[in-house]
Short mmCIF file of C-alpha atoms in Angstrom, two decimals:
data_model
loop_
_atom_site.label_atom_id
_atom_site.label_comp_id
_atom_site.label_asym_id
_atom_site.label_seq_id
_atom_site.Cartn_x
_atom_site.Cartn_y
_atom_site.Cartn_z
CA UNK A 231 -7.15 3.80 27.97
CA UNK A 232 -4.40 6.19 26.97
CA UNK A 233 -0.70 5.34 26.58
CA UNK A 234 1.72 4.67 28.04
CA UNK A 235 0.81 1.28 29.47
CA UNK A 236 2.07 -2.32 29.17
CA UNK A 237 1.33 -4.05 25.88
CA UNK A 238 -0.18 -6.92 27.85
CA UNK A 239 -3.05 -4.59 28.82
CA UNK A 240 -4.12 -3.81 25.23
CA UNK A 241 -7.82 -4.33 24.52
CA UNK A 242 -7.84 -7.01 21.83
CA UNK A 243 -7.94 -7.60 18.95
CA UNK A 244 -5.60 -4.67 18.40
CA UNK A 245 -3.69 -3.41 15.36
CA UNK A 246 -0.14 -2.99 16.63
CA UNK A 247 2.71 -1.07 15.02
CA UNK A 248 6.36 -1.40 16.03
CA UNK A 249 7.42 2.20 15.47
CA UNK A 250 11.16 1.52 15.48
CA UNK A 251 10.81 -1.14 12.77
CA UNK A 252 8.50 1.16 10.80
CA UNK A 253 11.03 3.99 10.87
CA UNK A 254 13.88 1.70 9.87
CA UNK A 255 11.85 0.47 6.90
CA UNK A 256 11.02 4.03 5.83
CA UNK A 257 14.66 5.12 6.01
CA UNK A 258 15.96 2.00 4.26
CA UNK A 259 13.70 2.49 1.24
CA UNK A 260 14.35 6.23 1.06
CA UNK A 261 18.12 5.76 1.14
CA UNK A 262 17.97 2.94 -1.42
CA UNK A 263 15.95 5.04 -3.88
CA UNK A 264 18.08 8.14 -3.33
CA UNK A 265 21.28 6.22 -4.06
CA UNK A 266 19.86 5.19 -7.44
CA UNK A 267 18.47 8.57 -8.43
CA UNK A 268 14.86 7.39 -8.26
CA UNK A 269 11.99 9.46 -6.93
CA UNK A 270 9.97 7.84 -4.17
CA UNK A 271 6.20 8.32 -3.96
CA UNK A 272 4.95 5.71 -1.46
CA UNK A 273 1.41 4.42 -1.73
CA UNK A 274 -0.77 5.46 1.20
CA UNK A 275 -3.39 2.82 0.40
CA UNK A 276 -1.20 0.57 2.55
CA UNK A 277 -1.28 2.62 5.74
CA UNK A 278 -4.02 5.29 5.24
CA UNK A 279 -2.20 7.31 7.90
CA UNK A 280 -1.27 10.99 7.86
CA UNK A 281 1.39 10.36 10.51
CA UNK A 282 3.10 7.66 8.45
CA UNK A 283 2.86 9.78 5.29
CA UNK A 284 4.57 12.63 7.13
CA UNK A 285 7.38 10.31 8.17
CA UNK A 286 7.82 9.13 4.58
CA UNK A 287 7.95 12.72 3.32
CA UNK A 288 10.44 13.70 6.02
CA UNK A 289 12.68 10.83 4.91
CA UNK A 290 12.74 12.15 1.32
CA UNK A 291 9.60 11.04 -0.51
CA UNK A 292 8.51 13.56 -3.15
CA UNK A 293 4.84 12.98 -2.36
CA UNK A 294 2.44 10.12 -1.78
CA UNK A 295 -0.05 8.06 -3.78
CA UNK A 296 -3.67 7.46 -2.90
CA UNK A 297 -5.93 4.87 -4.47
CA UNK A 298 -9.18 6.77 -4.06
CA UNK A 299 -10.26 10.41 -4.03
CA UNK A 300 -11.72 10.23 -0.52
CA UNK A 301 -8.41 8.85 0.73
CA UNK A 302 -6.65 11.86 -0.78
CA UNK A 303 -9.20 14.26 0.71
CA UNK A 304 -8.70 12.78 4.19
CA UNK A 305 -4.90 13.03 4.01
CA UNK A 306 -5.00 16.51 2.47
CA UNK A 307 -7.07 17.61 5.47
CA UNK A 308 -4.06 16.57 7.57
CA UNK A 309 -1.65 18.76 5.53
CA UNK A 310 -0.38 16.15 3.05
CA UNK A 311 0.06 18.48 0.10
CA UNK A 312 1.42 16.46 -2.85
CA UNK A 313 -0.76 13.51 -3.88
CA UNK A 314 -1.04 11.31 -6.96
CA UNK A 315 -4.33 9.44 -7.51
CA UNK A 316 -3.63 6.01 -8.97
CA UNK A 317 -7.25 5.28 -9.98
CA UNK A 318 -9.32 7.23 -12.54
CA UNK A 319 -11.96 9.69 -11.31
CA UNK A 320 -14.81 9.73 -13.85
CA UNK A 321 -18.19 10.56 -12.27
CA UNK A 322 -19.45 14.17 -12.34
CA UNK A 323 -19.51 14.32 -8.56
CA UNK A 324 -16.03 12.88 -8.27
CA UNK A 325 -14.64 15.29 -10.85
CA UNK A 326 -16.15 18.24 -8.99
CA UNK A 327 -14.46 17.05 -5.78
CA UNK A 328 -11.17 16.48 -7.62
CA UNK A 329 -11.23 20.01 -9.03
CA UNK A 330 -11.84 21.43 -5.56
CA UNK A 331 -9.02 19.38 -4.07
CA UNK A 332 -6.64 20.42 -6.85
CA UNK A 333 -7.09 24.05 -5.78
CA UNK A 334 -5.75 23.18 -2.31
CA UNK A 335 -2.85 20.81 -2.99
CA UNK A 336 -0.55 19.65 -5.76
CA UNK A 337 -2.58 16.88 -7.38
CA UNK A 338 -2.12 14.44 -10.24
CA UNK A 339 -4.50 11.76 -11.47
CA UNK A 340 -4.48 8.91 -13.96
CA UNK A 341 -6.82 8.58 -16.92
CA UNK A 342 -7.32 5.94 -19.59
CA UNK A 343 -10.09 7.39 -21.79
CA UNK A 344 -10.29 10.60 -23.85
CA UNK A 345 -13.78 11.35 -22.51
CA UNK A 346 -12.36 11.37 -18.99
CA UNK A 347 -9.66 13.96 -19.76
CA UNK A 348 -12.20 16.10 -21.59
CA UNK A 349 -14.38 16.03 -18.47
CA UNK A 350 -11.35 17.04 -16.39
CA UNK A 351 -10.72 20.18 -18.46
CA UNK A 352 -10.18 23.17 -16.21
CA UNK A 353 -8.84 21.13 -13.31
CA UNK A 354 -5.59 22.36 -11.77
CA UNK A 355 -4.32 18.78 -11.89
CA UNK A 356 -1.67 16.93 -13.84
CA UNK A 357 -2.72 13.94 -15.96
CA UNK A 358 -0.87 10.62 -16.09
CA UNK A 359 -1.60 8.07 -18.78
CA UNK A 360 -2.54 4.84 -17.04
CA UNK A 361 -1.11 1.94 -19.07
CA UNK A 362 -2.69 -1.51 -18.76
CA UNK A 363 0.01 -4.16 -18.18
CA UNK A 364 -2.36 -6.89 -19.33
CA UNK A 365 -4.72 -7.44 -16.42
CA UNK A 366 -7.40 -5.17 -17.99
CA UNK A 367 -8.28 -3.57 -14.67
CA UNK A 368 -7.65 -0.01 -15.87
CA UNK A 369 -5.34 1.65 -18.38
CA UNK A 370 -4.95 2.20 -22.11
CA UNK A 371 -4.49 -1.11 -23.92
CA UNK A 372 -2.19 -0.15 -26.81
CA UNK A 373 0.52 2.34 -27.78
CA UNK A 374 -1.94 3.99 -30.19
CA UNK A 375 -4.45 4.46 -27.37
CA UNK A 376 -1.73 6.08 -25.24
CA UNK A 377 -0.96 8.55 -28.04
CA UNK A 378 -4.66 9.33 -28.49
CA UNK A 379 -5.01 10.00 -24.77
CA UNK A 380 -1.95 12.27 -24.78
CA UNK A 381 -3.49 14.23 -27.66
CA UNK A 382 -6.83 14.48 -25.87
CA UNK A 383 -5.02 15.73 -22.76
CA UNK A 384 -3.30 18.48 -24.74
CA UNK A 385 -6.56 19.42 -26.48
CA UNK A 386 -8.27 19.74 -23.08
CA UNK A 387 -5.58 22.19 -21.96
CA UNK A 388 -4.30 19.81 -19.28
CA UNK A 389 -0.70 19.05 -18.32
CA UNK A 390 0.68 15.61 -19.13
CA UNK A 391 2.82 14.51 -16.20
CA UNK A 392 3.86 11.12 -17.52
CA UNK A 393 2.84 7.49 -17.54
CA UNK A 394 1.75 5.13 -14.76
CA UNK A 395 2.51 1.41 -15.03
CA UNK A 396 1.75 -0.95 -12.16
CA UNK A 397 2.14 -4.70 -12.53
CA UNK A 398 0.05 -5.73 -9.54
CA UNK A 399 -0.37 -9.40 -10.38
CA UNK A 400 3.39 -9.89 -10.57
CA UNK A 401 4.26 -8.42 -7.15
CA UNK A 402 3.80 -11.73 -5.32
CA UNK A 403 5.44 -14.19 -7.69
CA UNK A 404 7.32 -16.21 -5.09
CA UNK A 405 10.73 -16.59 -6.73
CA UNK A 406 12.92 -13.63 -7.57
CA UNK A 407 13.91 -15.10 -10.94
CA UNK A 408 10.29 -15.75 -11.87
CA UNK A 409 9.27 -12.25 -10.85
CA UNK A 410 12.22 -10.69 -12.69
CA UNK A 411 11.34 -12.51 -15.90
CA UNK A 412 7.69 -11.44 -15.69
CA UNK A 413 8.50 -7.79 -14.93
CA UNK A 414 11.11 -7.68 -17.70
CA UNK A 415 8.55 -8.92 -20.22
CA UNK A 416 6.00 -6.35 -19.05
CA UNK A 417 8.62 -3.59 -19.18
CA UNK A 418 9.46 -4.45 -22.80
CA UNK A 419 5.83 -3.65 -23.63
CA UNK A 420 6.00 -0.39 -21.66
CA UNK A 421 8.98 0.63 -23.79
CA UNK A 422 6.81 0.33 -26.91
CA UNK A 423 4.24 2.67 -25.36
CA UNK A 424 6.90 5.21 -24.43
CA UNK A 425 8.44 4.97 -27.90
CA UNK A 426 5.07 5.64 -29.53
CA UNK A 427 4.51 8.70 -27.33
CA UNK A 428 7.99 10.03 -28.15
CA UNK A 429 7.48 9.45 -31.88
CA UNK A 430 4.24 11.45 -31.71
CA UNK A 431 6.04 14.33 -30.00
CA UNK A 432 4.70 13.85 -26.48
CA UNK A 433 7.22 14.34 -23.68
CA UNK A 434 6.91 11.92 -20.76
CA UNK A 435 8.47 13.63 -17.73
CA UNK A 436 7.84 10.74 -15.31
CA UNK A 437 7.26 7.00 -15.48
CA UNK A 438 5.73 6.03 -12.15
CA UNK A 439 4.79 2.62 -10.79
CA UNK A 440 6.27 -0.49 -9.24
CA UNK A 441 5.69 -1.99 -5.83
CA UNK A 442 7.35 -3.74 -2.91
CA UNK A 443 7.74 -6.93 -4.92
CA UNK A 444 9.25 -5.30 -8.00
CA UNK A 445 11.01 -2.06 -7.06
CA UNK A 446 14.55 -3.48 -7.17
CA UNK A 447 13.82 -5.17 -10.51
CA UNK A 448 12.30 -1.97 -11.86
CA UNK A 449 15.46 -0.10 -10.90
CA UNK A 450 17.61 -2.65 -12.73
CA UNK A 451 15.49 -2.33 -15.87
CA UNK A 452 15.88 1.44 -15.86
CA UNK A 453 12.49 2.54 -17.21
CA UNK A 454 10.57 3.68 -14.12
CA UNK A 455 11.72 7.00 -12.70
CA UNK A 456 9.40 7.04 -9.66
CA UNK A 457 8.48 4.21 -7.30
CA UNK A 458 5.01 3.69 -5.79
CA UNK A 459 6.03 1.17 -3.12
CA UNK A 460 3.56 0.61 -0.30
CA UNK A 461 3.76 -2.55 1.80
CA UNK A 462 7.49 -2.17 2.59
CA UNK A 463 6.56 -0.01 5.60
CA UNK A 464 4.78 -2.93 7.31
CA UNK A 465 5.42 -6.20 5.45
CA UNK A 466 3.01 -9.14 5.78
CA UNK A 467 2.76 -12.87 5.24
CA UNK A 468 2.36 -12.51 1.47
CA UNK A 469 5.65 -10.64 1.15
CA UNK A 470 7.36 -12.81 3.74
CA UNK A 471 6.70 -15.72 1.39
CA UNK A 472 8.37 -13.92 -1.54
CA UNK A 473 12.07 -13.88 -2.38
CA UNK A 474 12.70 -10.12 -2.44
CA UNK A 475 15.63 -8.07 -3.68
CA UNK A 476 16.87 -4.77 -2.29
CA UNK A 477 16.89 -3.78 1.40
CA UNK A 478 15.65 -6.22 4.01
CA UNK A 479 12.45 -4.85 5.51
CA UNK A 480 11.28 -5.81 8.98
CA UNK A 481 7.84 -6.98 10.04
CA UNK A 482 6.38 -3.89 11.71
CA UNK A 483 2.61 -4.54 11.70
CA UNK A 484 0.89 -7.09 13.92
CA UNK A 485 -2.47 -7.97 15.40
CA UNK A 486 -2.50 -8.74 19.10
CA UNK A 487 -5.21 -11.08 20.38
CA UNK A 488 -6.17 -12.93 23.56
CA UNK A 489 -7.04 -16.53 24.35
CA UNK A 490 -10.71 -16.68 25.34
CA UNK A 491 -11.33 -20.45 25.52
CA UNK A 492 -9.27 -23.56 26.20
CA UNK A 493 -12.13 -26.05 26.07
CA UNK A 494 -10.59 -28.56 23.64
CA UNK A 495 -7.24 -30.40 23.77
CA UNK A 496 -4.83 -29.35 21.02
CA UNK A 497 -6.58 -26.05 20.34
CA UNK A 498 -7.37 -22.72 21.94
CA UNK A 499 -9.75 -20.01 20.75
CA UNK A 500 -8.67 -16.38 20.38
CA UNK A 501 -10.71 -13.22 19.96
CA UNK A 502 -9.50 -12.40 16.43
CA UNK A 503 -11.51 -13.85 13.55
CA UNK A 504 -12.74 -12.77 10.14
CA UNK A 505 -13.32 -9.19 11.31
CA UNK A 506 -9.73 -8.85 12.51
CA UNK A 507 -7.86 -9.80 9.32
CA UNK A 508 -8.24 -9.45 5.60
CA UNK A 509 -9.04 -12.93 4.31
CA UNK A 510 -8.04 -12.66 0.64
CA UNK A 511 -4.51 -13.98 1.24
CA UNK A 512 -5.10 -16.92 3.54
CA UNK A 513 -4.58 -17.08 7.29
CA UNK A 514 -2.41 -15.00 9.63
CA UNK A 515 0.76 -16.42 11.13
CA UNK A 516 1.19 -16.74 14.92
CA UNK A 517 4.47 -15.21 16.09
CA UNK A 518 6.55 -17.59 18.20
CA UNK A 519 5.93 -21.25 18.89
CA UNK A 520 4.87 -24.01 16.50
CA UNK A 521 1.28 -22.96 16.07
CA UNK A 522 -1.07 -22.58 13.15
CA UNK A 523 -4.16 -20.40 12.86
CA UNK A 524 -7.64 -21.27 11.57
CA UNK A 525 -10.62 -18.96 11.16
CA UNK A 526 -13.52 -19.92 13.46
CA UNK A 527 -16.03 -17.24 12.53
CA UNK A 528 -16.52 -13.49 12.50
CA UNK A 529 -15.10 -12.88 15.96
CA UNK A 530 -12.92 -15.90 16.74
CA UNK A 531 -9.95 -17.84 15.46
CA UNK A 532 -8.20 -20.99 16.62
CA UNK A 533 -4.57 -21.68 17.44
CA UNK A 534 -3.67 -25.32 16.92
CA UNK A 535 -0.54 -27.03 18.18
CA UNK A 536 1.04 -29.15 20.86
CA UNK A 537 2.22 -26.36 23.18
CA UNK A 538 -0.53 -23.80 23.55
CA UNK A 539 -0.98 -20.52 25.45
CA UNK A 540 -3.31 -20.57 28.42
CA UNK A 541 -6.59 -18.82 29.12
CA UNK A 542 -6.35 -15.01 28.89
CA UNK A 543 -2.81 -15.21 27.45
CA UNK A 544 -1.83 -12.68 24.84
CA UNK A 545 -0.79 -13.77 21.34
CA UNK A 546 0.64 -11.85 18.39
CA UNK A 547 -0.05 -12.59 14.74
CA UNK A 548 1.36 -11.48 11.39
CA UNK A 549 -1.41 -10.30 9.03
CA UNK A 550 -1.65 -12.17 5.72
CA UNK A 551 -2.26 -8.95 3.71
CA UNK A 552 -1.49 -5.65 5.38
CA UNK A 553 -3.45 -3.11 3.30
CA UNK A 554 -7.02 -4.40 3.75
CA UNK A 555 -6.26 -5.50 7.32
CA UNK A 556 -5.41 -1.91 8.26
CA UNK A 557 -8.73 -0.74 6.82
CA UNK A 558 -10.55 -2.83 9.46
CA UNK A 559 -9.25 -0.71 12.35
CA UNK A 560 -9.75 2.85 13.60
CA UNK A 561 -6.23 3.26 14.93
CA UNK A 562 -2.79 1.80 15.38
CA UNK A 563 -1.44 1.07 18.84
CA UNK A 564 2.21 2.19 18.74
CA UNK A 565 4.57 -0.07 20.64
CA UNK A 566 8.18 0.00 21.72
CA UNK A 567 8.98 -3.50 22.90
CA UNK A 568 6.49 -4.44 25.59
CA UNK A 569 5.21 -0.89 26.10
CA UNK A 570 2.36 0.87 24.30
CA UNK A 571 3.64 4.41 23.77
CA UNK A 572 1.05 5.97 21.47
CA UNK A 573 -2.02 5.69 19.31
CA UNK A 574 -2.30 6.93 15.69
CA UNK A 575 -5.48 7.32 13.73
CA UNK A 576 -6.03 5.32 10.55
CA UNK A 577 -6.83 8.68 8.95
CA UNK A 578 -8.42 7.43 5.74
CA UNK A 579 -10.10 4.28 7.04
CA UNK A 580 -13.09 3.39 4.87
CA UNK A 581 -12.42 6.20 2.39
CA UNK A 582 -13.32 4.22 -0.71
CA UNK A 583 -15.20 6.76 -2.85
#
């Protein structure tokens, strides 16, 4: 089935994108960053879409971020030409692919170990020092380690582009005051890393990081110079539950489903279960009506409430966590109100290597 056609005729479950809300979100963030003199490099791990990346670049983004090398390769194949990799690439095969990609586009990549930058010698890529904010996922774990990595980068003949600092665990602290206090404390530590690099004679052209939960706080604190926001384009239940600062972003991403059974009073079954939503952040939220959702298995979910939709009725749900939900689908159905007007590929779906 090719658009245009009524939204009610969508084959479900379907990943649905309100294009007008998406574009308003993209413009709002771009204008907000521009007014504060901050570079914007949105994270494509959220949408994995060449079309959405192009819209972000057209609105003023300096480039995009990718979480994985394969993600970057997929978007580069669709003419996205300025990409920052936010995860280290360390295997021999991965480094060979990175070097090949760096000959085609402007590429930067994080590192947190001297052996990694030595292995990257000869790559036409810029190196960013990944700084661990305390979670110990990746990143150098002390100012001295940051200086050692900067020195290894110079010795390998590679360009040092700056520092990356992403406080992922703090993005969803529910209260703004609580999140501000946590980010401020983490930023104080980042200042010690930057001071150590400066004292050792290493220039740090860019400090990149932040996210949808922290970007306004990061701007207030004045240390980050580039923002890696991602989920603002779509929003989800996790961010709906947070007290955010900055522009108000609209819910743009949904999953449409259909009622397939009404066999029990007080509950109906829909055709969207564990395979339709990421499950790390709880359950999706039904849009409209006083209903709650419960997972019923791989393929089904339940809507529970007093006033329920009937058999074959369409329902719309807000995903709990947008990024991994997107990765479950091959494409977005693009809607304008009650009409489906297009279909966009999830370009980098499954690109996790």
